[in-house]
mmCIF file of C-alpha atoms and ligand atoms in Angstrom:
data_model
loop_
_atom_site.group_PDB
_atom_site.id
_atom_site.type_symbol
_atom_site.label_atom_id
_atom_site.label_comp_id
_atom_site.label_asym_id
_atom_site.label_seq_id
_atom_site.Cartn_x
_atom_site.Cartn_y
_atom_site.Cartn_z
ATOM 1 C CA UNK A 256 40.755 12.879 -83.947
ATOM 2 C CA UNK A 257 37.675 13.206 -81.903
ATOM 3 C CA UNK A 258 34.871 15.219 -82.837
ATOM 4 C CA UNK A 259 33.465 17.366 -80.111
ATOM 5 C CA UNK A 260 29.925 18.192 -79.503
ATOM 6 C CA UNK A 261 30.728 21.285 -81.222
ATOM 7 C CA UNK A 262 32.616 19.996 -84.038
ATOM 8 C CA UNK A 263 36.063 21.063 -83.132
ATOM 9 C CA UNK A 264 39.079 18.650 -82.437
ATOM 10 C CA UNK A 265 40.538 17.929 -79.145
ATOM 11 C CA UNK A 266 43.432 20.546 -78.584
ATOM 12 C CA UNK A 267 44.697 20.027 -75.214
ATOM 13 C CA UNK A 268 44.162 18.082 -72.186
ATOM 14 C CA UNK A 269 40.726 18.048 -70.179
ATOM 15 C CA UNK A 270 41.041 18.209 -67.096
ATOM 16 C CA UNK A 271 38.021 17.075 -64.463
ATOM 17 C CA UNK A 272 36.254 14.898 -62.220
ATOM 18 C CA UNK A 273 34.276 11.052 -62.131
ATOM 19 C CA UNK A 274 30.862 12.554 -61.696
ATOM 20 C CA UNK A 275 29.345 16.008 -59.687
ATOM 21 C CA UNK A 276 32.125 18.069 -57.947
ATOM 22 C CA UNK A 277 31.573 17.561 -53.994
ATOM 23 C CA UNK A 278 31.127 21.446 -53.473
ATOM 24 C CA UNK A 279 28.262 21.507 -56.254
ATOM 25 C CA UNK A 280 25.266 22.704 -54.666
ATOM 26 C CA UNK A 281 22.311 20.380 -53.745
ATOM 27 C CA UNK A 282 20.624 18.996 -55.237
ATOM 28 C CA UNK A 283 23.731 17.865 -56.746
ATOM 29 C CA UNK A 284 22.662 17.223 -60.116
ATOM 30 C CA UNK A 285 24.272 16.854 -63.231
ATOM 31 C CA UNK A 286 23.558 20.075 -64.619
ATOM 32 C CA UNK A 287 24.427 21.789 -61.443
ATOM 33 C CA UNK A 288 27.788 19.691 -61.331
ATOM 34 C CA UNK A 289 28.792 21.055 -65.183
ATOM 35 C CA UNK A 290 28.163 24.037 -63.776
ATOM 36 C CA UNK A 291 30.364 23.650 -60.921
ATOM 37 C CA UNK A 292 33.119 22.422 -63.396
ATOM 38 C CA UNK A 293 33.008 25.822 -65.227
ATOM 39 C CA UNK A 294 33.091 27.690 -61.907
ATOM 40 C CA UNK A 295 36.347 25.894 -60.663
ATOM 41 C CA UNK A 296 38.165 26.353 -63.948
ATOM 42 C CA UNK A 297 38.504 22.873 -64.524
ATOM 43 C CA UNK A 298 37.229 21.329 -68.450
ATOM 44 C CA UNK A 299 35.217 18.068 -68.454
ATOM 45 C CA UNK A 300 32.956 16.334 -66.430
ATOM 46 C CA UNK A 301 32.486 12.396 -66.376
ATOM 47 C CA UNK A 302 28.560 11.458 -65.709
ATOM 48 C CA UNK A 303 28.275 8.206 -63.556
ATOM 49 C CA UNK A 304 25.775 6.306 -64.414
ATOM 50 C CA UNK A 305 27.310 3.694 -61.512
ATOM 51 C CA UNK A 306 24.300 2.549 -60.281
ATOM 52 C CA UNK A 307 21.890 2.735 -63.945
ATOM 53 C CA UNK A 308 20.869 5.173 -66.492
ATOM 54 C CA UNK A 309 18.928 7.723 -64.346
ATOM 55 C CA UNK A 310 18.454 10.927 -66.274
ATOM 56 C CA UNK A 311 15.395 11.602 -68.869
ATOM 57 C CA UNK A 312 15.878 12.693 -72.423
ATOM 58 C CA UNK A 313 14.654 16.199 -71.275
ATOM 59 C CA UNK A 314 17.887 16.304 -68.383
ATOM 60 C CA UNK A 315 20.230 14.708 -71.247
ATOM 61 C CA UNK A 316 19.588 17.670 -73.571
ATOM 62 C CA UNK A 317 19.890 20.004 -70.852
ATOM 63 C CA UNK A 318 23.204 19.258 -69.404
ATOM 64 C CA UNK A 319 24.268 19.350 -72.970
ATOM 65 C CA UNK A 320 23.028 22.874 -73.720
ATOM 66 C CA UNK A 321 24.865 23.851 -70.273
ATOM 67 C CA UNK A 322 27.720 22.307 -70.757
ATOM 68 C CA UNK A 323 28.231 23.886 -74.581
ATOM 69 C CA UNK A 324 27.706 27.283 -73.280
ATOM 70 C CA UNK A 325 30.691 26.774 -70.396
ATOM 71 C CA UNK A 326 32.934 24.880 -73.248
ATOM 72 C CA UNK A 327 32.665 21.377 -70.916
ATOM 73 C CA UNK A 328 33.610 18.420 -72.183
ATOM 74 C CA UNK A 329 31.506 15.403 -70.984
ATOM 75 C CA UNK A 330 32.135 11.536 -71.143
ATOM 76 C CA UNK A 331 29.835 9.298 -69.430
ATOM 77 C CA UNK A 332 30.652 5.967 -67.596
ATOM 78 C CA UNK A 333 28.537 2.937 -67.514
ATOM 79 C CA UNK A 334 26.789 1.016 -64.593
ATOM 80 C CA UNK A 335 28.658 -1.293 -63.028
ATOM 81 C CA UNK A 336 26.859 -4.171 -63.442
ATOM 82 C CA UNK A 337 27.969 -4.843 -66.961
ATOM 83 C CA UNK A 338 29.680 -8.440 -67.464
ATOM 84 C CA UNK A 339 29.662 -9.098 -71.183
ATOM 85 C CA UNK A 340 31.339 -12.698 -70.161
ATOM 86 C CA UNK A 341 28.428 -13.359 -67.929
ATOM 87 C CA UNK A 342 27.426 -16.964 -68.932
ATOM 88 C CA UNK A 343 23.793 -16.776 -67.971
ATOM 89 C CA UNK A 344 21.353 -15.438 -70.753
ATOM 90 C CA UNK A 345 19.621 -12.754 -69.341
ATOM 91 C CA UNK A 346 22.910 -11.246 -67.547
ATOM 92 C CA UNK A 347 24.398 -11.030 -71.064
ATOM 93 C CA UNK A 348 21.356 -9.088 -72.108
ATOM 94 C CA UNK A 349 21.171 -6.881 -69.292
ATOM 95 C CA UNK A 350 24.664 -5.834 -69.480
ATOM 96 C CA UNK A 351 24.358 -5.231 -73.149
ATOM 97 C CA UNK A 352 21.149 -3.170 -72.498
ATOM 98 C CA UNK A 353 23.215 -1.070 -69.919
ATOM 99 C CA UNK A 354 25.497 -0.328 -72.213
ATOM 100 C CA UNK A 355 23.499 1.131 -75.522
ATOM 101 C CA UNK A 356 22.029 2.826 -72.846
ATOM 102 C CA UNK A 357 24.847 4.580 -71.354
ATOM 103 C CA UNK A 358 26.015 5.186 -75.239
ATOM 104 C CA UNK A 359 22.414 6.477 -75.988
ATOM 105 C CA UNK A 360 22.416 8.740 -73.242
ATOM 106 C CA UNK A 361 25.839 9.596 -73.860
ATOM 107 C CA UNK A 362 24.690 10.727 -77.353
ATOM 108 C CA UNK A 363 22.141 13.061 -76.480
ATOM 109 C CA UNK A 364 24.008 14.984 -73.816
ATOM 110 C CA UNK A 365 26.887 15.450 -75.902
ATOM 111 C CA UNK A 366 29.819 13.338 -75.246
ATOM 112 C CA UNK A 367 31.729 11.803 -77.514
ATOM 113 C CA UNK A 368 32.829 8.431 -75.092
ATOM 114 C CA UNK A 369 31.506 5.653 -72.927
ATOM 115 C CA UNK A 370 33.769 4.135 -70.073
ATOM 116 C CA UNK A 371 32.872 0.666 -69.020
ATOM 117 C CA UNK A 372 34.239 -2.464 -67.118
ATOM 118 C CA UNK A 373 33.606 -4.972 -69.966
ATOM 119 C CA UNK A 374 33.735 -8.170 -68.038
ATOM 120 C CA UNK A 375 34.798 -10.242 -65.613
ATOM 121 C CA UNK A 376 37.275 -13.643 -66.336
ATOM 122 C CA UNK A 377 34.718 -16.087 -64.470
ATOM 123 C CA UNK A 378 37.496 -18.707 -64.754
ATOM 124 C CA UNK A 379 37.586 -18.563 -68.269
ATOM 125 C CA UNK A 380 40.843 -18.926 -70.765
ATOM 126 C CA UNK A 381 41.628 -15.280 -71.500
ATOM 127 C CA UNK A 382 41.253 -16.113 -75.037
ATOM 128 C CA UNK A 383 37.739 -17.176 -74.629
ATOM 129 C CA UNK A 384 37.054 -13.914 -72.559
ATOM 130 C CA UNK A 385 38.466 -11.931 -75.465
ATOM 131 C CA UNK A 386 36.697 -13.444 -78.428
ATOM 132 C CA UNK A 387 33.204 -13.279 -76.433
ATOM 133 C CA UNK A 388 33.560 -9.718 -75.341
ATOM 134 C CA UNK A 389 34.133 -8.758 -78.652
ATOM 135 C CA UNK A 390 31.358 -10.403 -80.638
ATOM 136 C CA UNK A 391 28.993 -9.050 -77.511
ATOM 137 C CA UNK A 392 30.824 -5.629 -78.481
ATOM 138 C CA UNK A 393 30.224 -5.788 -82.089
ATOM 139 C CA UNK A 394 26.269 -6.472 -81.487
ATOM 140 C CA UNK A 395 25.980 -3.486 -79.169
ATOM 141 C CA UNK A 396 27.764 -0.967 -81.915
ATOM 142 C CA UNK A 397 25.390 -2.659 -84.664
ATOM 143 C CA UNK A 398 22.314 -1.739 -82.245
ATOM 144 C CA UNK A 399 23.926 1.620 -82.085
ATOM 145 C CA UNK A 400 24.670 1.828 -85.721
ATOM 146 C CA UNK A 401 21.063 1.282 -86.382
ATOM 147 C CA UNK A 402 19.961 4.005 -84.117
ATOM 148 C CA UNK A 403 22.403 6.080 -85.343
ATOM 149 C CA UNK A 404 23.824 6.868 -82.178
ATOM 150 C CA UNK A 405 27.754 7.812 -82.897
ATOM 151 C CA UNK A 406 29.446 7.537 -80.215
ATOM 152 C CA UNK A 407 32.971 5.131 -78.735
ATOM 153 C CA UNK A 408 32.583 3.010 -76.303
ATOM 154 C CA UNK A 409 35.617 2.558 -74.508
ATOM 155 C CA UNK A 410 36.456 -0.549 -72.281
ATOM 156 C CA UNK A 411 38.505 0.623 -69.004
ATOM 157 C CA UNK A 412 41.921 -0.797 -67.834
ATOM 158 C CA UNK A 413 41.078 -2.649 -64.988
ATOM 159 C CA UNK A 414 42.896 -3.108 -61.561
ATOM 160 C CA UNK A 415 41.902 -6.502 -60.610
ATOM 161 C CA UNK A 416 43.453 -9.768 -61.878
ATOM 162 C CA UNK A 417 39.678 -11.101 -62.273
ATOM 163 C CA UNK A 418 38.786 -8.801 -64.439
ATOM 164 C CA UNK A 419 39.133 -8.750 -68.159
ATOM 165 C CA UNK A 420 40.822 -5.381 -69.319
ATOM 166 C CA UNK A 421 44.724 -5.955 -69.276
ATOM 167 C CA UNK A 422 46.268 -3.240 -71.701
ATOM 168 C CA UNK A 423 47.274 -5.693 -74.369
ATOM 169 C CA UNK A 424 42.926 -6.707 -73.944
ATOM 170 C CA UNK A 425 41.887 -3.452 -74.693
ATOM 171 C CA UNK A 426 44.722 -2.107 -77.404
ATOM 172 C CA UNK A 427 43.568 -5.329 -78.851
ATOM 173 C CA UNK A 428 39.847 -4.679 -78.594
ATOM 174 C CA UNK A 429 40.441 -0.788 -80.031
ATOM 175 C CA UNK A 430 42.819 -2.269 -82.693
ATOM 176 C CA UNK A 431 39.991 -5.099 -84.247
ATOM 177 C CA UNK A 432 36.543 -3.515 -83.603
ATOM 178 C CA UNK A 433 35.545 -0.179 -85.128
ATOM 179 C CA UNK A 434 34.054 1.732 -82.597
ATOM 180 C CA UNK A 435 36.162 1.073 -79.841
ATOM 181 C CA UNK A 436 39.051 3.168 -77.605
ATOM 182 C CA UNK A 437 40.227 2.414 -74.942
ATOM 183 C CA UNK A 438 40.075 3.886 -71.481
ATOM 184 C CA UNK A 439 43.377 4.148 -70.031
ATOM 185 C CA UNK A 440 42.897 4.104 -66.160
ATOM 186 C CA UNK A 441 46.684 4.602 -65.043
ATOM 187 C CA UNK A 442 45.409 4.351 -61.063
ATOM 188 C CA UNK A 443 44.009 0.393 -62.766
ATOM 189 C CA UNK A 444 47.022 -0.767 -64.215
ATOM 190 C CA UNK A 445 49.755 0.653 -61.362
ATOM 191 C CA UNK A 446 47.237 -1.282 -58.935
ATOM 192 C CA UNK A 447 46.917 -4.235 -60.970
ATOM 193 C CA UNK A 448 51.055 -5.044 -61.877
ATOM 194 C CA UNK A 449 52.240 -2.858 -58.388
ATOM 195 C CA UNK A 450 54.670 -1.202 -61.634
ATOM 196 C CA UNK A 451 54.009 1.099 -64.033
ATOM 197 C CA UNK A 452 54.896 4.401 -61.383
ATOM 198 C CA UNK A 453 57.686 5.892 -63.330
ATOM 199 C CA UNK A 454 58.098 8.118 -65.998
ATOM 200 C CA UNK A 455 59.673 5.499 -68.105
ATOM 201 C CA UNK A 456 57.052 2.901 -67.536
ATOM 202 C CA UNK A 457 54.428 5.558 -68.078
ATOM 203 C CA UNK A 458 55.811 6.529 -71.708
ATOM 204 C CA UNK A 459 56.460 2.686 -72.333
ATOM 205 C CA UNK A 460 52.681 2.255 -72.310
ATOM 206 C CA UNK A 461 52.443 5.546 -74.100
ATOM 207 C CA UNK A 462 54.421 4.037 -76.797
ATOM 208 C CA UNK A 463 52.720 0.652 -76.845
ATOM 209 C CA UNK A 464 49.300 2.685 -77.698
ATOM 210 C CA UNK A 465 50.650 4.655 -80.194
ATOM 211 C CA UNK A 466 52.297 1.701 -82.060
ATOM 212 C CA UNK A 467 49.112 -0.280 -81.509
ATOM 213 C CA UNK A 468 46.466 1.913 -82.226
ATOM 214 C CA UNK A 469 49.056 5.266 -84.165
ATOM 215 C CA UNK A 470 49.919 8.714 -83.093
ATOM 216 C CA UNK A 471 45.788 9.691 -83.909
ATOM 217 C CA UNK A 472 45.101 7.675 -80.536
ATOM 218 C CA UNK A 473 47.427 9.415 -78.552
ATOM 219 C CA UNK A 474 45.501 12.950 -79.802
ATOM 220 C CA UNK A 475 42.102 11.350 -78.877
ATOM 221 C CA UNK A 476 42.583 9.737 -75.068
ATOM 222 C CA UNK A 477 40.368 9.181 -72.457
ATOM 223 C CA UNK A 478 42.270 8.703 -69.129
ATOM 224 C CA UNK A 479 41.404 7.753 -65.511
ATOM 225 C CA UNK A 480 43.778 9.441 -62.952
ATOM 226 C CA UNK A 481 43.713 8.712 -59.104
ATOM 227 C CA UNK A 482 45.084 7.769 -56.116
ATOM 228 C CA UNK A 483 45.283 3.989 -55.255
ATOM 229 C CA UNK A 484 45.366 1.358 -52.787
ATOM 230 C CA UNK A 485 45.990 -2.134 -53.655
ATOM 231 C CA UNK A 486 47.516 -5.572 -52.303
ATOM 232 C CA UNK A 487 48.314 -9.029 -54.086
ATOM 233 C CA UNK A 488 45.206 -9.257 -56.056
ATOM 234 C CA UNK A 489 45.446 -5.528 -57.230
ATOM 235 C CA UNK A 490 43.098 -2.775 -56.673
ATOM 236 C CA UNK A 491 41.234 -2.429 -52.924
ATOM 237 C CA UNK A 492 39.783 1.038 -53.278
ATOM 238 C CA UNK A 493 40.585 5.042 -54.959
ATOM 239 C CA UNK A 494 42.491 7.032 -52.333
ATOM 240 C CA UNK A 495 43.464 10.512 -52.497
ATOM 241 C CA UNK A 496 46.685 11.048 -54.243
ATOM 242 C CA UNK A 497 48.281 12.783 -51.453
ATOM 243 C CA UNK A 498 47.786 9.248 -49.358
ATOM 244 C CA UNK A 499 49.033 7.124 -52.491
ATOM 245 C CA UNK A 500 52.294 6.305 -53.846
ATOM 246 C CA UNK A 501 51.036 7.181 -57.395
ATOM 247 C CA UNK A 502 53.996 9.198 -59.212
ATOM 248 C CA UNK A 503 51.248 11.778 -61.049
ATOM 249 C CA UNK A 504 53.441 14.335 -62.160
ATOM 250 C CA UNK A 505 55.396 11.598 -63.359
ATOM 251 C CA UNK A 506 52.286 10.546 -65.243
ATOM 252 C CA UNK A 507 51.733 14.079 -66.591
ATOM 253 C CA UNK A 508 55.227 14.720 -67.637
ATOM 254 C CA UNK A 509 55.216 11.618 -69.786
ATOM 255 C CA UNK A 510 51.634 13.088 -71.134
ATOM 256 C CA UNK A 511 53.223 16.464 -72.173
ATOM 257 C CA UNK A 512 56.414 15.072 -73.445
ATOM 258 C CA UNK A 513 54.182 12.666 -75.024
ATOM 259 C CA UNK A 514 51.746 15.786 -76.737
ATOM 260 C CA UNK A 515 48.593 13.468 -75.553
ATOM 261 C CA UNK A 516 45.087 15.193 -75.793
ATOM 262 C CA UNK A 517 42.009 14.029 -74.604
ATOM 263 C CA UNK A 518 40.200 13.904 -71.358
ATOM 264 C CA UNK A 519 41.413 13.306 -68.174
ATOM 265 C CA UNK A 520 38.764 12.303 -65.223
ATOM 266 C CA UNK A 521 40.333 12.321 -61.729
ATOM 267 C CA UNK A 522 38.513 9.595 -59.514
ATOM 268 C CA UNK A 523 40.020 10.433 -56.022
ATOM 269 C CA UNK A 524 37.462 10.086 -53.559
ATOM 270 C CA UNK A 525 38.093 13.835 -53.169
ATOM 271 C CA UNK A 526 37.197 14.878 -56.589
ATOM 272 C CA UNK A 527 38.069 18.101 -57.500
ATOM 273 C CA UNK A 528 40.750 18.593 -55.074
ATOM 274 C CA UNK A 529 42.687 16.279 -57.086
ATOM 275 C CA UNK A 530 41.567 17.187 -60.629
ATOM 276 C CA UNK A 531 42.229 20.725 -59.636
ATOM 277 C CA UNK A 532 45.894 19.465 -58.308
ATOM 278 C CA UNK A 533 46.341 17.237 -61.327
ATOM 279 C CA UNK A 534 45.472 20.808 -63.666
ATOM 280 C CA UNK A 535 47.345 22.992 -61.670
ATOM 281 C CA UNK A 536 50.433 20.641 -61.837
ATOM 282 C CA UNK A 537 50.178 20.264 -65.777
ATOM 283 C CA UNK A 538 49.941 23.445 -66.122
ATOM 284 C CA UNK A 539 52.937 23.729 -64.455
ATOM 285 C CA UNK A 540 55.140 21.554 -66.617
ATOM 286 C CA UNK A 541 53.743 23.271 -69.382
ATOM 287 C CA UNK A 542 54.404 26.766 -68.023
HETATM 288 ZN ZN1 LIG B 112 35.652 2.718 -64.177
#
């Protein structure tokens, strides 16, 4: 069970958005995005940190403090230039850098998990992806350990063949290293096999997590929702979900039927439009 910033347990599903809501006012910070959040009735907030770790300890603590007093959830995703495959040196290091960043950051404004794209294949035998990734893994949560930063870091289903992050990569990851969760990005995955758009498919990879990782991983979830375009090679960009073929409340009835908690961070282009949509329709099923 997750641990909260305020010490309770996850009890329902999050909903909310990748980053500031679009209708936040400028300068569209992340304290004025949380606060946007509350305002809209939606629950969480994801902080990009797409581009690098741009916020001061002093901003950290005080999108915490604002997002306690709305009862936000936050979860923060790491910059994309993170390849813990990379085979030169100093990329290795700087993508390991990124990343206890993003987790250190993470830590101080309150959120409990760190989304990343672990790696790319670079031609490699998945095998020899896997095992690197995860020693590179393990070093980061040792660096953490010692800094006594808790937090999970929690590598991201990808939608593109060349990227490592296949679900059997990351149940494997979450099952071997302490530490680790994954990041369920349905969007990913749908984009990635052009399946898995049905309710049945969608509890089928319910059911592989909770066998993998048990019924405590199903309560604890971190999910990626969103419209998607993709061709042969899998993902070519987020769409809205009214443009897409993506069977949400499909998704979200397997969720419900499935009791899973956790948060879930709608990365339409459009934002809160969707997250609101996504809500509104759970809340529906749940009526
Ligand atoms: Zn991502």
């Amino acid at each position: 069970m997750t641990l909260t910033a305020e010490g309770e347990y996850m009890n329902k599903l999050y909903f909310g958005t990748a980053g500031v809501p679009h209708s936040a006012p400028k300068p569209q910070t992340n304290i004025e995005g949380v606060k946007r959040i509350a305002e809209l009735g939606l629950d969480c907030m994801e902080i990009e940190f797409t581009y690098g770790v741009r916020m001061t300890d002093i901003e950290l603590r005080q999108v915490k403090q604002v997002a306690l007093n709305r009862n936000i959830r936050l979860s923060v995703h790491a910059p994309y230039f993170i390849n813990l495959n990379a085979h030169e040196n100093d990329k290795v290091e700087a993508s390991m850098l990124r990343l206890f960043q993003s987790a250190r950051a993470a830590f101080l404004c309150g959120a409990t998990d760190v989304a990343f794209h672990a790696a790319f294949n670079m031609g490699d035998p998945p095998e020899k992806v896997y095992e690197t990734v995860k020693q590179r893994l393990l070093q980061v949560l040792e660096d953490l350990d010692k800094d006594n930063i808790k937090i999970r870091l929690r590598p991201e289903l990808m939608g593109k063949s060349s990227q490592f992050g296949a679900l059997n990569e990351v149940l494997r990851l979450a099952d071997e290293v302490p530490g680790v969760a994954p990041c369920i990005d349905f969007a990913h995955w749908h984009a990635r096999t052009g399946a898995f758009n049905t309710y049945d498919e969608f509890t089928t990879m319910l059911s592989q997590i909770k066998e993998r990782l048990g019924e405590a991983a199903l309560k604890e979830m971190h999910l990626h929702v969103a419209g998607i375009d993709y061709g042969k090679s899998g993902e070519k960009e987020h769409i809205d979900l009214r443009d897409s073929d993506f069977a949400f409340r499909e998704l979200l009835q397997a969720l419900r039927d499935f009791k899973v908690r956790g948060l879930v961070v709608c990365e339409s282009p459009n934002l809160e439009e969707d997250a609101l949509l996504l809500k509104r329709t759970f809340t529906e099923l749940t009526g």
